[in-house]
Coordinates of C-alpha atoms and ligand atoms in Angstrom, one line a residue:
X1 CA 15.4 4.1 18.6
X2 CA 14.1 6.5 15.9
X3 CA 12.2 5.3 12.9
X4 CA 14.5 5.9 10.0
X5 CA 13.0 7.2 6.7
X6 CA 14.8 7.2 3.7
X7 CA 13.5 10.4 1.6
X8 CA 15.0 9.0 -2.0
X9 CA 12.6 6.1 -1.8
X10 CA 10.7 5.3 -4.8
X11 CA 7.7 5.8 -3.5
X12 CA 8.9 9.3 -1.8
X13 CA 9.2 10.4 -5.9
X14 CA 6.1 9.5 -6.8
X15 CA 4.4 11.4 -4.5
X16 CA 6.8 14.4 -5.3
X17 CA 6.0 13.5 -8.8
X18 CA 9.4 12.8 -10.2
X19 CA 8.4 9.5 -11.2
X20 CA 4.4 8.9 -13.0
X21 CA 2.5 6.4 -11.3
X22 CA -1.2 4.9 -12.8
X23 CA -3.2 6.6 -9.9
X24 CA -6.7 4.7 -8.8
X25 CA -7.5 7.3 -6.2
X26 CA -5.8 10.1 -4.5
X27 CA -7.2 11.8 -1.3
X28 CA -6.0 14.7 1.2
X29 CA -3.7 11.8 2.6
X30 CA -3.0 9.3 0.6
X31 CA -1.9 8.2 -3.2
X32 CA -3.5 4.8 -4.5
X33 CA -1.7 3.4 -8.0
X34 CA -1.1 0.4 -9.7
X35 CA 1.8 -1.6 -8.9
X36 CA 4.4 -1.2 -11.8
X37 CA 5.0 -5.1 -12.2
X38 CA 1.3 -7.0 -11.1
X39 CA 1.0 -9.8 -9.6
X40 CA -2.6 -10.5 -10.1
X41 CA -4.9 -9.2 -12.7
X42 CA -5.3 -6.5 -10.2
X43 CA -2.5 -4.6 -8.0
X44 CA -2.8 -1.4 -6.7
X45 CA -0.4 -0.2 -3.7
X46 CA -1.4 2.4 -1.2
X47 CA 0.2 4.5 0.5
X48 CA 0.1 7.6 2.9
X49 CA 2.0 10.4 1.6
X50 CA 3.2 11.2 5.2
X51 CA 6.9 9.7 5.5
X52 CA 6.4 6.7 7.3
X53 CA 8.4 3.5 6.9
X54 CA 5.9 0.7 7.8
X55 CA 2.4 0.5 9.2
X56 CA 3.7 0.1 12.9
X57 CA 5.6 4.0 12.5
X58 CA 2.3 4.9 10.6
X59 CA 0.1 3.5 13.7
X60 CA 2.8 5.6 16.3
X61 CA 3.0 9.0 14.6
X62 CA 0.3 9.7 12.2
X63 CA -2.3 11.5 13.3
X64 CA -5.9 10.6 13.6
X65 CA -7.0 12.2 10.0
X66 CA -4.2 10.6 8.3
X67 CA -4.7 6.8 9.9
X68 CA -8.7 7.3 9.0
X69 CA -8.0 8.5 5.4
X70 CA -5.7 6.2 4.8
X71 CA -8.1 3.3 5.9
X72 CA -11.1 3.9 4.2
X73 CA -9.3 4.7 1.4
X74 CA -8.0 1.2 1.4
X75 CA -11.9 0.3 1.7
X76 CA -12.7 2.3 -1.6
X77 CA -10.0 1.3 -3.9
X78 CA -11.3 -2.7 -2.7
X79 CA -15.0 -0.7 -4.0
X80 CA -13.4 0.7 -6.9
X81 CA -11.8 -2.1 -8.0
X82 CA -15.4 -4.2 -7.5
X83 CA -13.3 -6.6 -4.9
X84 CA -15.1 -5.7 -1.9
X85 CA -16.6 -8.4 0.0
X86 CA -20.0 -6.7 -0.2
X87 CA -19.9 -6.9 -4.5
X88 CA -20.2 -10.8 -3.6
X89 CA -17.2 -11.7 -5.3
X90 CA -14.3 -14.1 -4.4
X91 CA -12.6 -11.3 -2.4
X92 CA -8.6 -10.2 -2.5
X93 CA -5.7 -10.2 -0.3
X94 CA -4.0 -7.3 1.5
X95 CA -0.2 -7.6 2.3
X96 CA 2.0 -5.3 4.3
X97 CA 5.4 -6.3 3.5
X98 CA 7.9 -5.0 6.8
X99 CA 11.3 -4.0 7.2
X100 CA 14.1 -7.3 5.9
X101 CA 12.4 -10.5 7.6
X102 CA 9.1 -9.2 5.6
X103 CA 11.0 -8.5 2.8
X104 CA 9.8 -4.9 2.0
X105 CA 11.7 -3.7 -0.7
X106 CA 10.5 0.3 -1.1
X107 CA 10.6 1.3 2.5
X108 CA 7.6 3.7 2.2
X109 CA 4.4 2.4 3.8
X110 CA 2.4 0.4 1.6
X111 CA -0.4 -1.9 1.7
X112 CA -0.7 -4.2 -1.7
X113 CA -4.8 -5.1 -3.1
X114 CA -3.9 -8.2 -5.4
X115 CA -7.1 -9.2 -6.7
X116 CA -8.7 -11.0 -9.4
X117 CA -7.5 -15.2 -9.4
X118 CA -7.4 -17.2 -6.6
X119 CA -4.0 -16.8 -4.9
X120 CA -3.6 -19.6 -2.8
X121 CA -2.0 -19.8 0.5
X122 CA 1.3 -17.2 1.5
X123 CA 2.8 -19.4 3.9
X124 CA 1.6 -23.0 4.4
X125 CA -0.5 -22.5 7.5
X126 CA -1.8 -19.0 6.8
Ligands
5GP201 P1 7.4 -4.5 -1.4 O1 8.3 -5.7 -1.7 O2 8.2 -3.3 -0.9 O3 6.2 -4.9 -0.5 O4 6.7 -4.0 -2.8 C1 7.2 -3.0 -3.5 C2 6.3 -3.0 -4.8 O5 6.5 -1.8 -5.5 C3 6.6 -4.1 -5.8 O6 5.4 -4.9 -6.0 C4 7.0 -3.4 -7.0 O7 6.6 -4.0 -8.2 C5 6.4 -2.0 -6.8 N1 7.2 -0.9 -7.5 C6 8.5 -0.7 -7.4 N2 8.9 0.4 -8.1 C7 7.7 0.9 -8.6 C8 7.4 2.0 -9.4 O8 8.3 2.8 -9.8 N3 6.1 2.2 -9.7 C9 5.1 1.4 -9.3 N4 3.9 1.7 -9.7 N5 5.4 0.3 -8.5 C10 6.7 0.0 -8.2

């Protein structure tokens, strides 16, 4: 079965620019912005601007210049947003959400950095 990309996405007109976006950091191959409704004093989604559905499509057909931007990328916005690890602060979460059981709702690739409070646990045991 074929991965199955919907080109009317939201995120698919942001990176066309039809629809503005509050960009943290944009690179050759990815688009980093705050998330529209936060959840946490900070929120910034990232995405490749390939057309990839979910991390596992991303890990299967992206090519290796696309896969390294897109992960240090991730690494700078946690720098730019002071969040990193090695700032010696309390740290962030990163969430995938994937396909219905993960509850994705813009079926673009996109990691969320929610940062800034303590969060608690997602699920009881994790
Ligand atoms: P998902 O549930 O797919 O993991 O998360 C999608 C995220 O995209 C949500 O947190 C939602 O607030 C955010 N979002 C939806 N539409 C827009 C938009 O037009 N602009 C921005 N910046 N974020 C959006």
């Amino acid at each position: 079965m074929a991965y199955d990309y919907d080109p009317e996405n939201i995120f698919a007109k942001i990176l066309r620019g039809e629809i503005p976006n509050d960009t943290v950091l944009e690179t050759d191959h990815c688009l980093a912005f705050r998330d529209i409704a936060p959840q946490a004093p900070d929120h910034v989604l990232i995405i490749p601007k390939g057309a990839y559905v979910s991390f596992d499509h991303f890990a299967a057909e992206a090519g290796d210049a696309e896969i390294v931007d897109y992960t240090r990328t991730i690494g700078k916005v946690c720098k730019m947003l002071g969040v990193d690890l090695d700032a010696g602060v309390d740290g962030y979460r990163m969430i995938a959400n994937t396909g219905k059981n993960g509850v994705q709702d813009v079926p673009h690739l996109h990691v969320h950095i929610l940062a800034g409070k303590f969060l608690g646990r997602m699920l009881p045991n994790i």
